[in-house]
Short mmCIF file of C-alpha atoms and ligand atoms in Angstrom, two decimals:
data_model
loop_
_atom_site.label_atom_id
_atom_site.label_comp_id
_atom_site.label_asym_id
_atom_site.label_seq_id
_atom_site.Cartn_x
_atom_site.Cartn_y
_atom_site.Cartn_z
CA MET Q 101 181.87 71.37 73.41
CA SER Q 102 180.27 71.04 70.16
CA LYS Q 103 178.14 68.05 69.18
CA THR Q 104 177.71 67.04 65.42
CA LEU Q 105 175.10 65.18 63.67
CA LEU Q 106 175.14 63.90 60.11
CA ILE Q 107 172.13 62.86 58.21
CA LYS Q 108 173.30 60.94 55.10
CA ASN Q 109 172.38 58.87 52.06
CA ALA Q 110 168.96 60.61 51.37
CA ARG Q 111 167.16 59.93 48.32
CA VAL Q 112 166.97 63.57 47.85
CA VAL Q 113 167.54 66.68 49.91
CA VAL Q 114 165.22 69.51 49.38
CA THR Q 115 167.07 72.80 50.20
CA MET Q 116 165.09 75.71 49.01
CA ASP Q 117 168.44 77.41 48.70
CA ASP Q 118 168.84 80.40 46.10
CA ALA Q 119 169.05 77.96 43.43
CA ARG Q 120 166.28 75.55 44.83
CA ARG Q 121 168.77 72.62 44.66
CA GLU Q 122 167.39 69.15 45.21
CA ILE Q 123 170.44 67.08 45.88
CA ALA Q 124 170.28 63.14 45.11
CA ASP Q 125 171.95 60.85 47.38
CA GLY Q 126 172.40 64.15 49.94
CA ALA Q 127 173.61 64.93 53.29
CA VAL Q 128 173.34 67.62 55.76
CA PHE Q 129 176.00 68.17 58.77
CA ILE Q 130 175.14 70.02 61.50
CA ARG Q 131 177.16 71.34 64.58
CA ASP Q 132 174.85 72.57 67.59
CA ASN Q 133 171.95 73.95 66.51
CA LEU Q 134 173.53 75.16 62.98
CA ILE Q 135 173.62 73.67 59.52
CA GLU Q 136 177.71 73.52 58.75
CA HIS Q 137 177.52 71.66 55.30
CA VAL Q 138 174.72 70.57 52.65
CA GLY Q 139 175.66 68.43 49.58
CA ALA Q 140 176.30 65.05 48.11
CA SER Q 141 176.63 62.04 50.67
CA VAL Q 142 180.16 61.40 49.27
CA ASP Q 143 181.42 65.18 49.75
CA LEU Q 144 180.38 65.76 53.44
CA PRO Q 145 182.27 65.02 56.49
CA GLN Q 146 181.75 61.04 57.02
CA ASP Q 147 181.82 60.92 60.96
CA ALA Q 148 179.97 62.60 63.60
CA ASP Q 149 178.66 62.11 66.99
CA GLU Q 150 175.23 61.12 65.71
CA ILE Q 151 174.48 59.82 62.08
CA ILE Q 152 171.09 59.33 60.66
CA ASP Q 153 170.77 57.07 57.80
CA ALA Q 154 168.26 58.63 55.53
CA ARG Q 155 168.16 55.98 52.86
CA ASP Q 156 164.87 55.99 51.05
CA HIS Q 157 163.94 59.06 52.92
CA VAL Q 158 163.24 62.48 51.52
CA VAL Q 159 164.70 65.33 53.48
CA ILE Q 160 162.96 68.84 53.59
CA PRO Q 161 163.60 71.96 55.65
CA GLY Q 162 161.04 71.80 58.66
CA LEU Q 163 157.67 73.43 57.63
CA ILE Q 164 156.65 76.58 59.38
CA ASN Q 165 153.07 77.08 60.59
CA THR Q 166 152.05 80.91 60.66
CA HIS Q 167 148.68 80.50 62.13
CA HIS Q 168 147.05 78.32 64.71
CA HIS Q 169 145.09 78.25 68.16
CA MET Q 170 146.24 75.28 69.80
CA TYR Q 171 143.79 75.58 72.75
CA GLN Q 172 141.01 74.64 70.16
CA SER Q 173 142.37 70.87 70.07
CA LEU Q 174 140.07 70.55 72.90
CA THR Q 175 137.38 71.41 71.17
CA ARG Q 176 137.18 69.49 67.78
CA VAL Q 177 134.10 68.25 65.99
CA LEU Q 178 131.84 69.89 68.91
CA PRO Q 179 128.29 68.99 67.45
CA ALA Q 180 127.19 72.62 67.69
CA ALA Q 181 129.97 73.83 65.77
CA GLN Q 182 130.28 71.40 62.88
CA ASN Q 183 128.59 73.17 60.22
CA GLY Q 184 128.24 77.34 60.87
CA GLU Q 185 130.21 79.84 59.05
CA LEU Q 186 132.66 82.16 60.82
CA PHE Q 187 130.20 84.11 63.09
CA ASN Q 188 128.06 81.40 63.91
CA TRP Q 189 130.89 79.16 64.88
CA LEU Q 190 132.38 81.61 67.01
CA THR Q 191 129.36 82.56 68.90
CA ASN Q 192 128.75 78.71 69.53
CA LEU Q 193 132.30 78.20 70.99
CA TYR Q 194 133.05 81.40 72.86
CA PRO Q 195 130.97 80.27 75.81
CA VAL Q 196 132.65 76.66 75.81
CA TRP Q 197 136.18 78.41 75.72
CA ALA Q 198 135.04 80.21 78.69
CA ASN Q 199 135.93 77.26 80.74
CA LEU Q 200 139.50 76.84 79.91
CA THR Q 201 142.05 76.34 82.78
CA PRO Q 202 145.78 76.83 82.64
CA GLU Q 203 146.50 72.98 82.61
CA MET Q 204 144.05 72.85 79.56
CA VAL Q 205 146.20 75.45 77.41
CA GLN Q 206 149.28 73.63 78.42
CA VAL Q 207 148.28 70.13 77.68
CA SER Q 208 146.34 71.07 74.12
CA THR Q 209 149.53 73.12 73.51
CA LEU Q 210 151.38 69.94 73.87
CA THR Q 211 148.93 67.94 71.93
CA ALA Q 212 148.79 70.49 69.22
CA MET Q 213 152.41 70.89 68.92
CA ALA Q 214 153.01 67.08 68.87
CA GLU Q 215 150.49 66.74 65.82
CA LEU Q 216 152.35 69.60 64.06
CA ILE Q 217 155.95 68.05 64.62
CA MET Q 218 154.64 64.62 63.50
CA SER Q 219 153.36 66.26 60.30
CA GLY Q 220 156.81 67.91 59.33
CA CYS Q 221 156.54 71.31 61.21
CA THR Q 222 159.37 72.40 63.30
CA THR Q 223 158.33 76.18 63.65
CA SER Q 224 155.09 77.33 64.84
CA SER Q 225 153.17 80.40 65.63
CA ASP Q 226 150.20 80.35 68.20
CA HIS Q 227 147.32 82.78 68.74
CA LEU Q 228 145.94 82.46 71.96
CA TYR Q 229 143.24 85.30 72.45
CA ILE Q 230 141.02 84.10 75.35
CA TYR Q 231 142.50 84.20 78.99
CA PRO Q 232 139.73 82.89 81.52
CA ASN Q 233 140.29 81.46 84.77
CA GLY Q 234 143.99 82.31 85.16
CA CYS Q 235 145.33 81.03 81.67
CA LYS Q 236 148.37 82.98 80.59
CA LEU Q 237 150.52 82.78 77.36
CA ASP Q 238 153.31 81.70 79.56
CA HIS Q 239 151.61 78.14 79.98
CA SER Q 240 151.78 77.69 75.89
CA ILE Q 241 155.59 78.80 76.21
CA GLU Q 242 156.24 76.27 79.01
CA SER Q 243 154.71 73.50 76.78
CA ALA Q 244 156.89 74.48 73.57
CA GLN Q 245 159.99 74.45 75.79
CA GLN Q 246 158.94 70.82 77.05
CA ILE Q 247 158.41 69.43 73.55
CA GLY Q 248 161.42 71.42 71.89
CA MET Q 249 159.41 73.32 69.02
CA ARG Q 250 160.59 76.63 67.70
CA PHE Q 251 157.72 79.00 68.81
CA HIS Q 252 156.20 82.18 67.97
CA ALA Q 253 153.91 83.10 70.72
CA ALA Q 254 151.14 85.54 69.75
CA ARG Q 255 149.73 87.49 72.84
CA GLY Q 256 145.93 87.52 71.74
CA SER Q 257 143.27 89.46 72.82
CA MET Q 258 139.53 90.38 72.83
CA SER Q 259 138.32 93.79 74.40
CA VAL Q 260 134.97 94.75 72.57
CA GLY Q 261 132.03 92.29 74.04
CA ARG Q 262 128.78 91.88 72.84
CA SER Q 263 127.15 94.91 74.82
CA SER Q 264 129.83 97.29 72.94
CA GLY Q 265 128.96 96.19 69.58
CA GLY Q 266 131.70 93.38 69.36
CA LEU Q 267 131.17 89.58 68.71
CA PRO Q 268 132.60 87.90 71.75
CA PRO Q 269 130.30 87.56 75.00
CA ASP Q 270 131.31 90.23 77.73
CA SER Q 271 132.37 87.62 80.12
CA VAL Q 272 135.55 86.64 77.92
CA VAL Q 273 136.99 90.32 76.94
CA GLU Q 274 139.76 92.00 78.63
CA ASN Q 275 140.45 95.43 79.73
CA GLU Q 276 142.86 96.87 76.94
CA GLN Q 277 145.28 98.65 79.53
CA ALA Q 278 145.82 95.05 81.21
CA ILE Q 279 146.35 93.39 77.69
CA LEU Q 280 148.64 96.04 76.90
CA SER Q 281 150.81 95.78 80.15
CA ASP Q 282 150.75 91.87 79.95
CA THR Q 283 151.97 91.95 76.42
CA GLN Q 284 154.91 94.27 77.44
CA ARG Q 285 155.68 91.65 80.28
CA LEU Q 286 155.77 88.44 77.84
CA ILE Q 287 157.95 90.41 75.48
CA GLU Q 288 160.18 91.51 78.36
CA THR Q 289 160.23 88.01 79.81
CA TYR Q 290 160.75 85.94 76.81
CA HIS Q 291 161.22 87.68 73.50
CA ASP Q 292 164.45 86.69 72.03
CA ALA Q 293 165.37 88.67 69.22
CA GLY Q 294 168.50 87.00 67.91
CA ARG Q 295 168.85 84.64 65.08
CA HIS Q 296 168.36 81.04 65.94
CA ALA Q 297 165.75 82.31 68.49
CA MET Q 298 163.50 79.31 70.35
CA GLN Q 299 160.93 82.01 71.20
CA ARG Q 300 159.51 85.11 70.16
CA ILE Q 301 156.50 87.07 71.13
CA VAL Q 302 154.01 88.46 68.84
CA VAL Q 303 151.30 91.28 69.60
CA ALA Q 304 148.22 90.03 68.25
CA PRO Q 305 144.62 91.47 68.85
CA CYS Q 306 142.19 88.95 67.87
CA SER Q 307 140.37 90.37 65.13
CA PRO Q 308 138.85 93.81 63.91
CA PHE Q 309 135.56 92.61 65.27
CA SER Q 310 136.74 91.84 68.91
CA VAL Q 311 138.95 94.72 69.73
CA SER Q 312 138.96 98.59 69.51
CA ARG Q 313 140.62 100.62 66.84
CA ASP Q 314 142.68 102.30 69.57
CA LEU Q 315 143.82 98.82 70.71
CA MET Q 316 145.01 98.03 67.04
CA LYS Q 317 147.06 101.13 67.02
CA GLU Q 318 148.43 101.09 70.80
CA SER Q 319 149.58 97.55 69.71
CA ALA Q 320 151.48 98.49 66.75
CA VAL Q 321 153.03 101.11 68.77
CA LEU Q 322 154.15 98.75 71.26
CA ALA Q 323 155.40 96.04 68.61
CA ARG Q 324 157.29 98.70 66.92
CA HIS Q 325 158.95 99.87 70.23
CA TYR Q 326 160.16 96.30 71.10
CA GLY Q 327 160.83 95.43 67.38
CA VAL Q 328 158.35 92.27 67.40
CA SER Q 329 155.92 91.17 65.00
CA LEU Q 330 152.20 91.67 64.77
CA HIS Q 331 149.15 89.47 63.88
CA THR Q 332 145.61 89.30 63.55
CA HIS Q 333 142.77 88.04 61.52
CA LEU Q 334 141.54 89.76 58.50
CA ALA Q 335 139.26 89.63 55.55
CA GLU Q 336 138.33 86.19 56.40
CA ASN Q 337 134.58 86.07 54.80
CA ALA Q 338 131.83 87.97 53.78
CA ASN Q 339 130.69 89.00 57.26
CA ASP Q 340 133.63 90.19 58.26
CA ILE Q 341 134.12 92.68 55.35
CA ALA Q 342 130.64 93.73 56.08
CA TYR Q 343 131.39 94.34 59.76
CA SER Q 344 134.28 96.38 58.57
CA ARG Q 345 132.40 98.55 56.15
CA GLU Q 346 129.63 99.11 58.45
CA LYS Q 347 131.70 99.71 61.67
CA PHE Q 348 134.60 101.62 60.10
CA ASN Q 349 133.70 102.61 56.57
CA MET Q 350 136.56 100.79 55.28
CA THR Q 351 137.69 97.65 53.44
CA PRO Q 352 139.56 95.50 56.03
CA ALA Q 353 142.90 96.23 54.10
CA GLN Q 354 142.25 100.18 54.58
CA TYR Q 355 141.55 99.52 57.99
CA ALA Q 356 144.67 97.64 58.72
CA GLU Q 357 146.68 100.81 56.88
CA ASP Q 358 144.81 102.96 58.91
CA CYS Q 359 145.58 101.17 62.43
CA GLY Q 360 149.51 100.98 61.10
CA TRP Q 361 149.08 97.13 60.64
CA VAL Q 362 151.13 97.00 57.36
CA GLY Q 363 154.68 96.31 56.90
CA PRO Q 364 157.04 93.22 57.20
CA ASP Q 365 156.73 92.96 60.77
CA ALA Q 366 152.80 92.31 60.42
CA TRP Q 367 151.12 89.18 59.14
CA HIS Q 368 147.32 88.71 58.91
CA ALA Q 369 145.47 85.37 58.64
CA HIS Q 370 143.07 84.54 56.05
CA CYS Q 371 142.65 87.21 53.73
CA VAL Q 372 140.23 85.28 52.04
CA GLN Q 373 138.23 88.49 50.97
CA LEU Q 374 141.25 90.81 50.23
CA ASP Q 375 140.46 93.06 47.27
CA GLU Q 376 142.75 93.96 44.62
CA ASP Q 377 143.93 97.28 46.31
CA GLY Q 378 144.54 95.30 49.46
CA ILE Q 379 146.78 92.88 47.55
CA TYR Q 380 148.89 95.84 46.24
CA LEU Q 381 149.15 97.15 49.57
CA PHE Q 382 150.21 94.17 50.98
CA ALA Q 383 152.64 93.72 48.27
CA ARG Q 384 154.06 97.28 48.40
CA THR Q 385 154.30 97.23 52.15
CA GLY Q 386 155.73 93.76 52.29
CA THR Q 387 152.91 92.88 54.92
CA GLY Q 388 152.20 89.05 54.97
CA VAL Q 389 149.36 86.78 54.64
CA ALA Q 390 148.74 83.40 56.75
CA HIS Q 391 146.89 81.19 54.17
CA CYS Q 392 144.81 78.42 55.82
CA PRO Q 393 143.05 76.24 53.21
CA CYS Q 394 141.34 73.90 55.22
CA SER Q 395 139.77 75.98 57.69
CA ASN Q 396 138.69 78.34 54.84
CA MET Q 397 136.89 75.31 53.27
CA ARG Q 398 135.41 73.95 56.50
CA LEU Q 399 133.92 77.36 57.41
CA ALA Q 400 133.11 78.00 53.69
CA SER Q 401 135.11 81.20 53.74
CA GLY Q 402 136.04 81.13 50.21
CA ILE Q 403 139.13 80.48 48.30
CA ALA Q 404 142.06 82.94 48.93
CA PRO Q 405 143.28 84.46 45.91
CA ILE Q 406 146.79 83.10 46.69
CA ARG Q 407 147.91 82.77 42.84
CA LYS Q 408 147.30 86.40 42.51
CA MET Q 409 148.81 87.22 45.80
CA LEU Q 410 152.26 85.34 44.85
CA ASP Q 411 152.23 87.10 41.25
CA ALA Q 412 151.61 90.51 42.95
CA GLY Q 413 154.59 89.99 45.16
CA VAL Q 414 152.71 89.01 48.53
CA SER Q 415 154.53 87.06 51.28
CA VAL Q 416 152.55 84.38 51.91
CA GLY Q 417 152.85 81.59 54.55
CA LEU Q 418 150.88 78.41 55.15
CA GLY Q 419 148.74 77.88 58.68
CA VAL Q 420 146.59 75.11 59.45
CA ASP Q 421 144.39 77.48 61.97
CA GLY Q 422 142.67 76.25 65.03
CA SER Q 423 141.87 72.58 65.80
CA ALA Q 424 138.33 73.49 65.89
CA SER Q 425 138.10 75.05 62.33
CA ASN Q 426 140.54 72.55 60.91
CA ASP Q 427 139.99 69.30 62.84
CA GLY Q 428 143.10 67.76 61.23
CA ALA Q 429 146.30 69.87 62.03
CA HIS Q 430 148.50 68.19 59.47
CA MET Q 431 150.81 70.67 58.22
CA LEU Q 432 151.96 68.32 55.21
CA GLY Q 433 148.37 68.15 54.72
CA GLU Q 434 148.15 71.55 54.44
CA VAL Q 435 150.54 72.01 51.93
CA ARG Q 436 148.76 69.49 49.67
CA GLN Q 437 145.28 71.56 50.56
CA ALA Q 438 146.81 74.89 49.29
CA MET Q 439 147.77 72.97 46.07
CA LEU Q 440 144.53 71.59 45.08
CA LEU Q 441 142.19 74.55 46.50
CA GLN Q 442 144.17 77.09 44.40
CA ARG Q 443 143.30 74.73 41.48
CA VAL Q 444 139.90 74.41 42.23
CA GLY Q 445 139.93 78.30 42.39
CA PHE Q 446 142.21 79.21 39.63
CA GLY Q 447 142.85 76.43 37.33
CA PRO Q 448 145.41 73.47 36.95
CA ASP Q 449 148.51 75.88 36.52
CA ALA Q 450 147.66 77.94 39.74
CA MET Q 451 150.14 76.06 42.23
CA THR Q 452 152.60 73.12 41.44
CA ALA Q 453 153.72 70.80 44.47
CA ARG Q 454 157.12 72.55 44.66
CA GLN Q 455 155.47 76.13 44.95
CA ALA Q 456 153.25 74.76 47.70
CA LEU Q 457 156.18 73.60 49.66
CA GLU Q 458 158.19 76.70 49.03
CA ILE Q 459 155.01 78.64 50.65
CA ALA Q 460 154.98 76.39 53.68
CA THR Q 461 159.05 76.83 54.26
CA LEU Q 462 160.48 79.86 52.69
CA GLY Q 463 157.19 81.83 52.79
CA GLY Q 464 156.56 81.16 56.26
CA ALA Q 465 159.99 82.24 57.25
CA LYS Q 466 159.39 85.60 55.51
CA VAL Q 467 156.02 86.06 56.98
CA LEU Q 468 157.66 85.34 60.33
CA ASN Q 469 160.06 88.02 59.58
CA ARG Q 470 163.06 85.41 59.88
CA ASP Q 471 166.05 84.78 57.71
CA ASP Q 472 167.38 81.86 59.48
CA ILE Q 473 164.83 78.86 59.12
CA GLY Q 474 162.94 77.86 56.05
CA ALA Q 475 165.85 76.54 54.02
CA LEU Q 476 168.98 74.03 54.16
CA LYS Q 477 172.10 75.88 53.74
CA PRO Q 478 174.97 76.75 55.82
CA GLY Q 479 174.78 78.97 58.64
CA MET Q 480 170.86 78.33 59.02
CA SER Q 481 169.14 76.96 61.88
CA ALA Q 482 169.32 72.97 61.93
CA ASP Q 483 165.60 72.75 61.46
CA LEU Q 484 164.64 69.40 59.11
CA VAL Q 485 162.29 66.65 58.79
CA LEU Q 486 162.57 62.90 56.96
CA PHE Q 487 160.05 61.33 55.26
CA ASP Q 488 160.26 57.50 54.51
CA LEU Q 489 159.11 56.67 51.04
CA ASN Q 490 158.48 53.08 51.81
CA LYS Q 491 155.36 54.11 53.38
CA LEU Q 492 152.43 52.69 52.13
CA GLY Q 493 151.14 56.20 50.63
CA PHE Q 494 154.12 56.78 48.30
CA ALA Q 495 153.72 53.45 46.55
CA GLY Q 496 154.54 54.07 42.98
CA SER Q 497 155.72 57.70 43.40
CA TRP Q 498 159.35 57.36 43.48
CA HIS Q 499 159.89 59.08 40.31
CA ASP Q 500 159.45 62.28 41.79
CA PRO Q 501 159.67 61.96 45.67
CA VAL Q 502 159.69 65.86 46.11
CA ALA Q 503 156.29 66.21 44.23
CA ALA Q 504 155.05 62.88 45.95
CA LEU Q 505 155.12 64.57 49.53
CA VAL Q 506 152.53 66.77 48.25
CA PHE Q 507 150.34 64.65 45.80
CA CYS Q 508 150.17 61.67 48.09
CA THR Q 509 148.42 61.06 51.33
CA PRO Q 510 150.02 63.15 53.88
CA ALA Q 511 152.64 61.35 55.80
CA ASP Q 512 154.04 61.73 59.14
CA VAL Q 513 157.85 62.20 59.52
CA SER Q 514 160.08 59.25 60.66
CA TYR Q 515 162.74 62.00 61.95
CA SER Q 516 162.42 65.74 63.26
CA VAL Q 517 165.53 68.00 63.80
CA ILE Q 518 164.60 71.12 65.72
CA ASN Q 519 167.42 73.52 66.35
CA GLY Q 520 169.94 70.53 65.98
CA ARG Q 521 168.00 68.39 68.34
CA VAL Q 522 166.40 64.94 67.59
CA VAL Q 523 162.89 65.31 68.61
CA VAL Q 524 161.39 62.69 66.76
CA LYS Q 525 163.23 59.32 66.09
CA ASP Q 526 162.21 56.37 64.24
CA GLY Q 527 158.69 57.95 64.42
CA GLN Q 528 158.93 58.38 68.33
CA PHE Q 529 159.07 61.60 70.37
CA THR Q 530 162.19 61.63 72.27
CA THR Q 531 161.02 64.77 74.44
CA ILE Q 532 157.63 63.58 75.79
CA ASP Q 533 155.78 60.67 76.53
CA LEU Q 534 152.62 61.02 73.99
CA GLY Q 535 150.51 58.32 75.54
CA ASN Q 536 150.36 60.09 78.54
CA VAL Q 537 149.83 63.52 76.97
CA LEU Q 538 146.95 62.23 75.02
CA GLU Q 539 144.98 60.62 77.65
CA ARG Q 540 145.03 63.87 79.87
CA HIS Q 541 144.19 65.59 76.86
CA ASN Q 542 141.11 63.63 76.03
CA GLN Q 543 140.02 63.67 79.73
CA LEU Q 544 140.17 67.46 79.85
CA ALA Q 545 138.37 68.06 76.34
CA HIS Q 546 135.64 65.59 77.88
CA ASP Q 547 135.69 68.20 81.08
CA LEU Q 548 135.60 71.01 78.93
CA ALA Q 549 132.55 70.00 77.00
CA GLU Q 550 130.47 68.93 80.15
CA ALA Q 551 131.14 72.26 81.80
CA ALA Q 552 129.39 73.80 79.11
CA HIS Q 553 126.26 72.07 79.81
ZN1 LIG T 140 142.37 81.95 63.35
#
C-alpha cells in the first residue's frame, strides 16, 4: 500500500526544475519515495496520510555533499593540526588515524551524517581511505542505513607509503590486490545502480601521492566493468602540483587523463590548482569537480577557479570535505562560503546566491552521475528540506527568502525528508537518539587523541 506525504503552504518552493521555478505558497505531494506533484498549494491534492504545514518556510531540494571524510569528526581542531598546509596537516594526523576502530568509524559517520542532515544535506558521499584495526566501509554503510541518508560510499585506499616515496607512513597503507578485491566485494554486496538508489559504491584511491599509477589504472578498469563512479583528490595545492610534476612529469590533469580518470563517471575533489588545459579537458570529457571552499581556506590551498570552470562547462558540486580540515561541516554554510570565496577571488559578479544553491543541488547530482536527485519535480526522489524563516538569523530578509538562505547566518533545517521518509521533524531526528550518539562520539574522540600519545 502506498503512503502519501503533503508539504503545503510554503512561503516558497525552490524547484531547480528546467525553468528554475520558485513557487510562492507552494506545495509538494509525495507518494512513497517519489515526488508526484509540485505546484501552488491550491492546485495540489489537499489530503495525504501525513501533512506538513510549511507556512513561513522555504522548501528546497536536499543539498548534495560530494566530498567528505566523516571519520575525521573524531579529530577536529587537534592542536598539532590546526595551522599546517595539506602535507604537513596530513603528516601530523596519519599517526592519530592509525588507531581508528570499527566503532569509531560507525559513530563518527553517524555524527557527521547528523550534522549534514541538520544543515540541509540529504545525499552525501564519504571517502574513507584508511582501514586500520579491522575497519571496513561496511561500518559507514551501516550508519547511513541507520540514520536514513542517501549515501555514495567511496572505497578509498592508500598503497604507497613513505619508504616508497609516498606521503603516508608505511603502517597505514594496504596491499593493492587486497584493495581491489575488497572494492569488488563492496560493489557486489551494496551497489544499487537503479534510480532512487539509497546506496552506491565508488572506487576511490586516495590521491596521486598515496597510491601507485597501477592502482589508479586498475581502479578505473574495475569501476567501468561494474558501471560505478571514480573519485579522488586532485590538484589541491602547490605541493600537490610539485609532486605530480616531479614524480610523473605531468600536471595533475594530464595524470588523471593518462590513468583513465576522466569522464562523466569520474569526479575530483578540490582542483584548486587545475590549469586552463585541465579545465577544458574536464569540460570536454564531462569530468566532475567537488569544490570545498572552507577546507581550501583552512589549509590555505587557494581559491578554486569555479567561475571559470562553470563558464567552460565543467560539472561542479560542493563538498564540506573532512571534519578535520573543515571543522564545521554545515552544508548550507558551505554554499554561503562558495559564493563568498568566488567573490574574493574573482569579483562581486563571480557567483550569486542562486548559482551557489544550484551547484549544491543540480551540480552535485551531476557530479555523482545521478538524474533522480537535486530538483523537485514529478518522478524525482523525494529528498527535500525546510528552513524556518522565523529564525533569528533571517530577521529582515523576507523580501528574498531564497537568497536569504545563502546570504544570512547558515540555518539548520526544521524538516528533512529523504527518500520520502521524514528524518527530521520539528528540528529533531526521528531515526536516531542524537544525544546518545554525541556522548559516545566525544568519548571515542578523547580515546583516539589519548592513544596517539
Ligand atoms: Zn578530502
